Amino acid sequence: DAGITQSPRHKVTETGTPVTLRCHQTENHRYMYWYRQDPGHGLRLIHYSYGVKDTDKGEVSDGYSVSRSKTEDFLLTLESATSSQTSVYFCAISEAGVPNEQFFGPGTRLTVL
Amino acid sequence: AQKVTQAQTEISVVEKEDVTLDCVYETRDTTYYLFWYKQPPSGELVFLIRRNSFDEQNEISGRYSWNFQKSTSSFNFTITASQVVDSAVYFCALSEASNFGNEKLTFGTGTRLTIIP
């Protein structure tokens, strides 16, 4: 199994509070991704990174920011959480980007009340 | 624009039956890649297969097989002699060559497969 961990695994927070999710990899893969999974939508890309300090937006990036200061860590921040951001968040890594396969972390279930 | 349709929201079959999960895609590119991922009840996503648009050969891996037909824009997944451990949500996904560098991987909405013992 690819060495990907996400923290926290579960979080409940209130509307308007900032939230940071962490993805950590031990595979030294260049690409890292954040997705959200919602019923009826499958997985949708939020942001991705193609190297340290190199990031770009995905399909549903509004309300989210990311940072990557080290190869192994990719942070997703909700600056001011809203109920619409209640979701399961998955981190993924890829050695060389699409179309190479992506390997996913265990997910973080976030509930915004 | 790329799109993936998994029309079967939920499927239930009795153990040992064969089952096929449908995936229909839309793309204007001639070069693209198709993927299948499995999400078991534990929640993680597991990569199953990647196929490029120039390789229409069907692929078999144990009880799993994949039928890629460009003429019908389909990439269907068949499980033979299903087992309870096959119970999961299965996602089909598409990436277009024109998006290389943009990292756009479009997922279908998934098919929840339940194998009844």
PDB file of N, CA and C in Angstrom, chain A residues 31 33 35 37 40-43 45 48 59 90 97-102 104-106, chain B residues 33 35 37 39 42-45 47 50 91 95 100-105 107-109:
ATOM      1  N   TYR A  31       3.409  14.540  -7.384  1.00  0.00           N
ATOM      2  CA  TYR A  31       2.077  15.120  -7.456  1.00  0.00           C
ATOM      3  C   TYR A  31       1.250  14.721  -6.232  1.00  0.00           C
ATOM      4  N   TYR A  33      -2.847  15.587  -4.510  1.00  0.00           N
ATOM      5  CA  TYR A  33      -4.176  16.085  -4.871  1.00  0.00           C
ATOM      6  C   TYR A  33      -5.089  16.091  -3.646  1.00  0.00           C
ATOM      7  N   TYR A  35      -9.255  15.879  -3.104  1.00  0.00           N
ATOM      8  CA  TYR A  35     -10.584  15.673  -3.670  1.00  0.00           C
ATOM      9  C   TYR A  35     -11.616  15.754  -2.547  1.00  0.00           C
ATOM     10  N   GLN A  37     -15.570  14.066  -1.800  1.00  0.00           N
ATOM     11  CA  GLN A  37     -16.511  13.065  -2.270  1.00  0.00           C
ATOM     12  C   GLN A  37     -17.867  13.354  -1.668  1.00  0.00           C
ATOM     13  N   GLY A  40     -23.778  11.459  -5.166  1.00  0.00           N
ATOM     14  CA  GLY A  40     -24.289  11.948  -6.437  1.00  0.00           C
ATOM     15  C   GLY A  40     -23.284  12.704  -7.276  1.00  0.00           C
ATOM     16  N   HIS A  41     -22.065  12.906  -6.733  1.00  0.00           N
ATOM     17  CA  HIS A  41     -21.045  13.671  -7.466  1.00  0.00           C
ATOM     18  C   HIS A  41     -19.763  12.905  -7.692  1.00  0.00           C
ATOM     19  N   GLY A  42     -19.621  11.750  -7.124  1.00  0.00           N
ATOM     20  CA  GLY A  42     -18.342  11.061  -7.247  1.00  0.00           C
ATOM     21  C   GLY A  42     -17.264  11.850  -6.540  1.00  0.00           C
ATOM     22  N   LEU A  43     -16.070  11.849  -7.099  1.00  0.00           N
ATOM     23  CA  LEU A  43     -14.965  12.619  -6.541  1.00  0.00           C
ATOM     24  C   LEU A  43     -14.698  13.825  -7.428  1.00  0.00           C
ATOM     25  N   LEU A  45     -12.058  17.229  -7.938  1.00  0.00           N
ATOM     26  CA  LEU A  45     -10.745  17.748  -7.602  1.00  0.00           C
ATOM     27  C   LEU A  45     -10.861  19.168  -7.046  1.00  0.00           C
ATOM     28  N   TYR A  48      -4.475  20.784  -6.562  1.00  0.00           N
ATOM     29  CA  TYR A  48      -3.402  19.812  -6.661  1.00  0.00           C
ATOM     30  C   TYR A  48      -2.048  20.515  -6.621  1.00  0.00           C
ATOM     31  N   GLU A  59     -11.431  21.614  -9.952  1.00  0.00           N
ATOM     32  CA  GLU A  59     -12.810  21.879 -10.374  1.00  0.00           C
ATOM     33  C   GLU A  59     -13.626  22.668  -9.353  1.00  0.00           C
ATOM     34  N   PHE A  90     -10.433  13.397   0.357  1.00  0.00           N
ATOM     35  CA  PHE A  90      -9.395  12.424   0.059  1.00  0.00           C
ATOM     36  C   PHE A  90      -8.163  13.118  -0.501  1.00  0.00           C
ATOM     37  N   GLY A  97       1.841  12.515 -12.259  1.00  0.00           N
ATOM     38  CA  GLY A  97       0.650  13.213 -12.705  1.00  0.00           C
ATOM     39  C   GLY A  97      -0.182  12.390 -13.675  1.00  0.00           C
ATOM     40  N   VAL A  98      -1.346  12.936 -14.004  1.00  0.00           N
ATOM     41  CA  VAL A  98      -2.224  12.285 -14.974  1.00  0.00           C
ATOM     42  C   VAL A  98      -1.441  12.084 -16.280  1.00  0.00           C
ATOM     43  N   PRO A  99      -1.523  10.926 -16.953  1.00  0.00           N
ATOM     44  CA  PRO A  99      -2.490   9.857 -16.730  1.00  0.00           C
ATOM     45  C   PRO A  99      -2.000   8.721 -15.837  1.00  0.00           C
ATOM     46  N   ASN A 100      -0.947   8.953 -15.097  1.00  0.00           N
ATOM     47  CA  ASN A 100      -0.524   7.899 -14.185  1.00  0.00           C
ATOM     48  C   ASN A 100      -1.560   7.691 -13.083  1.00  0.00           C
ATOM     49  N   GLU A 101      -1.614   6.474 -12.600  1.00  0.00           N
ATOM     50  CA  GLU A 101      -2.604   6.179 -11.573  1.00  0.00           C
ATOM     51  C   GLU A 101      -2.331   6.986 -10.312  1.00  0.00           C
ATOM     52  N   GLN A 102      -3.421   7.296  -9.618  1.00  0.00           N
ATOM     53  CA  GLN A 102      -3.337   8.013  -8.361  1.00  0.00           C
ATOM     54  C   GLN A 102      -3.630   7.032  -7.226  1.00  0.00           C
ATOM     55  N   PHE A 104      -4.728   6.747  -3.226  1.00  0.00           N
ATOM     56  CA  PHE A 104      -5.516   7.570  -2.320  1.00  0.00           C
ATOM     57  C   PHE A 104      -5.231   7.269  -0.855  1.00  0.00           C
ATOM     58  N   GLY A 105      -5.375   8.313  -0.048  1.00  0.00           N
ATOM     59  CA  GLY A 105      -5.311   8.171   1.396  1.00  0.00           C
ATOM     60  C   GLY A 105      -6.624   7.636   1.940  1.00  0.00           C
ATOM     61  N   PRO A 106      -6.712   7.471   3.257  1.00  0.00           N
ATOM     62  CA  PRO A 106      -7.892   6.861   3.874  1.00  0.00           C
ATOM     63  C   PRO A 106      -9.097   7.791   3.973  1.00  0.00           C
TER      64      PRO A 106
ATOM     65  N   TYR B  33      -7.418   8.389 -21.322  1.00  0.00           N
ATOM     66  CA  TYR B  33      -7.181   7.237 -20.457  1.00  0.00           C
ATOM     67  C   TYR B  33      -8.423   6.995 -19.609  1.00  0.00           C
ATOM     68  N   PHE B  35     -10.017   4.692 -16.244  1.00  0.00           N
ATOM     69  CA  PHE B  35      -9.616   4.061 -14.999  1.00  0.00           C
ATOM     70  C   PHE B  35     -10.832   3.444 -14.305  1.00  0.00           C
ATOM     71  N   TYR B  37     -11.691   2.400 -10.174  1.00  0.00           N
ATOM     72  CA  TYR B  37     -11.281   2.374  -8.773  1.00  0.00           C
ATOM     73  C   TYR B  37     -12.360   1.669  -7.963  1.00  0.00           C
ATOM     74  N   GLN B  39     -13.970   1.258  -4.027  1.00  0.00           N
ATOM     75  CA  GLN B  39     -14.041   1.835  -2.687  1.00  0.00           C
ATOM     76  C   GLN B  39     -14.800   0.867  -1.788  1.00  0.00           C
ATOM     77  N   SER B  42     -14.663   0.085   3.957  1.00  0.00           N
ATOM     78  CA  SER B  42     -13.681   0.748   4.825  1.00  0.00           C
ATOM     79  C   SER B  42     -13.360   2.168   4.355  1.00  0.00           C
ATOM     80  N   GLY B  43     -13.697   2.495   3.101  1.00  0.00           N
ATOM     81  CA  GLY B  43     -13.624   3.882   2.655  1.00  0.00           C
ATOM     82  C   GLY B  43     -12.484   4.271   1.748  1.00  0.00           C
ATOM     83  N   GLU B  44     -11.392   3.542   1.751  1.00  0.00           N
ATOM     84  CA  GLU B  44     -10.273   3.954   0.900  1.00  0.00           C
ATOM     85  C   GLU B  44     -10.557   3.635  -0.555  1.00  0.00           C
ATOM     86  N   LEU B  45      -9.900   4.324  -1.452  1.00  0.00           N
ATOM     87  CA  LEU B  45     -10.048   4.048  -2.879  1.00  0.00           C
ATOM     88  C   LEU B  45      -8.856   3.251  -3.365  1.00  0.00           C
ATOM     89  N   PHE B  47      -6.938   1.569  -6.657  1.00  0.00           N
ATOM     90  CA  PHE B  47      -6.773   1.576  -8.103  1.00  0.00           C
ATOM     91  C   PHE B  47      -6.894   0.147  -8.628  1.00  0.00           C
ATOM     92  N   ARG B  50      -5.921   0.905 -15.512  1.00  0.00           N
ATOM     93  CA  ARG B  50      -5.841   2.045 -16.409  1.00  0.00           C
ATOM     94  C   ARG B  50      -5.738   1.519 -17.829  1.00  0.00           C
ATOM     95  N   PHE B  91     -15.862   3.090  -9.074  1.00  0.00           N
ATOM     96  CA  PHE B  91     -15.838   4.334  -9.830  1.00  0.00           C
ATOM     97  C   PHE B  91     -15.071   4.145 -11.131  1.00  0.00           C
ATOM     98  N   SER B  95      -9.477  10.615 -18.218  1.00  0.00           N
ATOM     99  CA  SER B  95      -8.577  11.755 -18.370  1.00  0.00           C
ATOM    100  C   SER B  95      -8.283  11.953 -19.844  1.00  0.00           C
ATOM    101  N   PHE B 100      -3.691  17.011 -20.155  1.00  0.00           N
ATOM    102  CA  PHE B 100      -2.419  16.652 -19.538  1.00  0.00           C
ATOM    103  C   PHE B 100      -1.724  17.953 -19.132  1.00  0.00           C
ATOM    104  N   GLY B 101      -1.295  17.979 -17.903  1.00  0.00           N
ATOM    105  CA  GLY B 101      -0.752  19.227 -17.383  1.00  0.00           C
ATOM    106  C   GLY B 101      -1.794  19.966 -16.570  1.00  0.00           C
ATOM    107  N   ASN B 102      -3.069  19.666 -16.770  1.00  0.00           N
ATOM    108  CA  ASN B 102      -4.113  20.270 -15.968  1.00  0.00           C
ATOM    109  C   ASN B 102      -4.641  19.325 -14.901  1.00  0.00           C
ATOM    110  N   GLU B 103      -4.193  18.098 -14.930  1.00  0.00           N
ATOM    111  CA  GLU B 103      -4.513  17.116 -13.899  1.00  0.00           C
ATOM    112  C   GLU B 103      -6.004  16.884 -13.713  1.00  0.00           C
ATOM    113  N   LYS B 104      -6.753  16.963 -14.786  1.00  0.00           N
ATOM    114  CA  LYS B 104      -8.194  16.782 -14.646  1.00  0.00           C
ATOM    115  C   LYS B 104      -8.544  15.310 -14.832  1.00  0.00           C
ATOM    116  N   LEU B 105      -9.005  14.696 -13.790  1.00  0.00           N
ATOM    117  CA  LEU B 105      -9.467  13.311 -13.804  1.00  0.00           C
ATOM    118  C   LEU B 105     -10.929  13.343 -13.419  1.00  0.00           C
ATOM    119  N   PHE B 107     -14.413  11.720 -12.561  1.00  0.00           N
ATOM    120  CA  PHE B 107     -14.983  10.491 -12.032  1.00  0.00           C
ATOM    121  C   PHE B 107     -16.473  10.408 -12.359  1.00  0.00           C
ATOM    122  N   GLY B 108     -16.945   9.183 -12.541  1.00  0.00           N
ATOM    123  CA  GLY B 108     -18.380   8.946 -12.554  1.00  0.00           C
ATOM    124  C   GLY B 108     -18.915   8.997 -11.129  1.00  0.00           C
ATOM    125  N   THR B 109     -20.208   8.865 -10.994  1.00  0.00           N
ATOM    126  CA  THR B 109     -20.825   8.967  -9.675  1.00  0.00           C
ATOM    127  C   THR B 109     -20.783   7.665  -8.892  1.00  0.00           C
TER     128      THR B 109
END
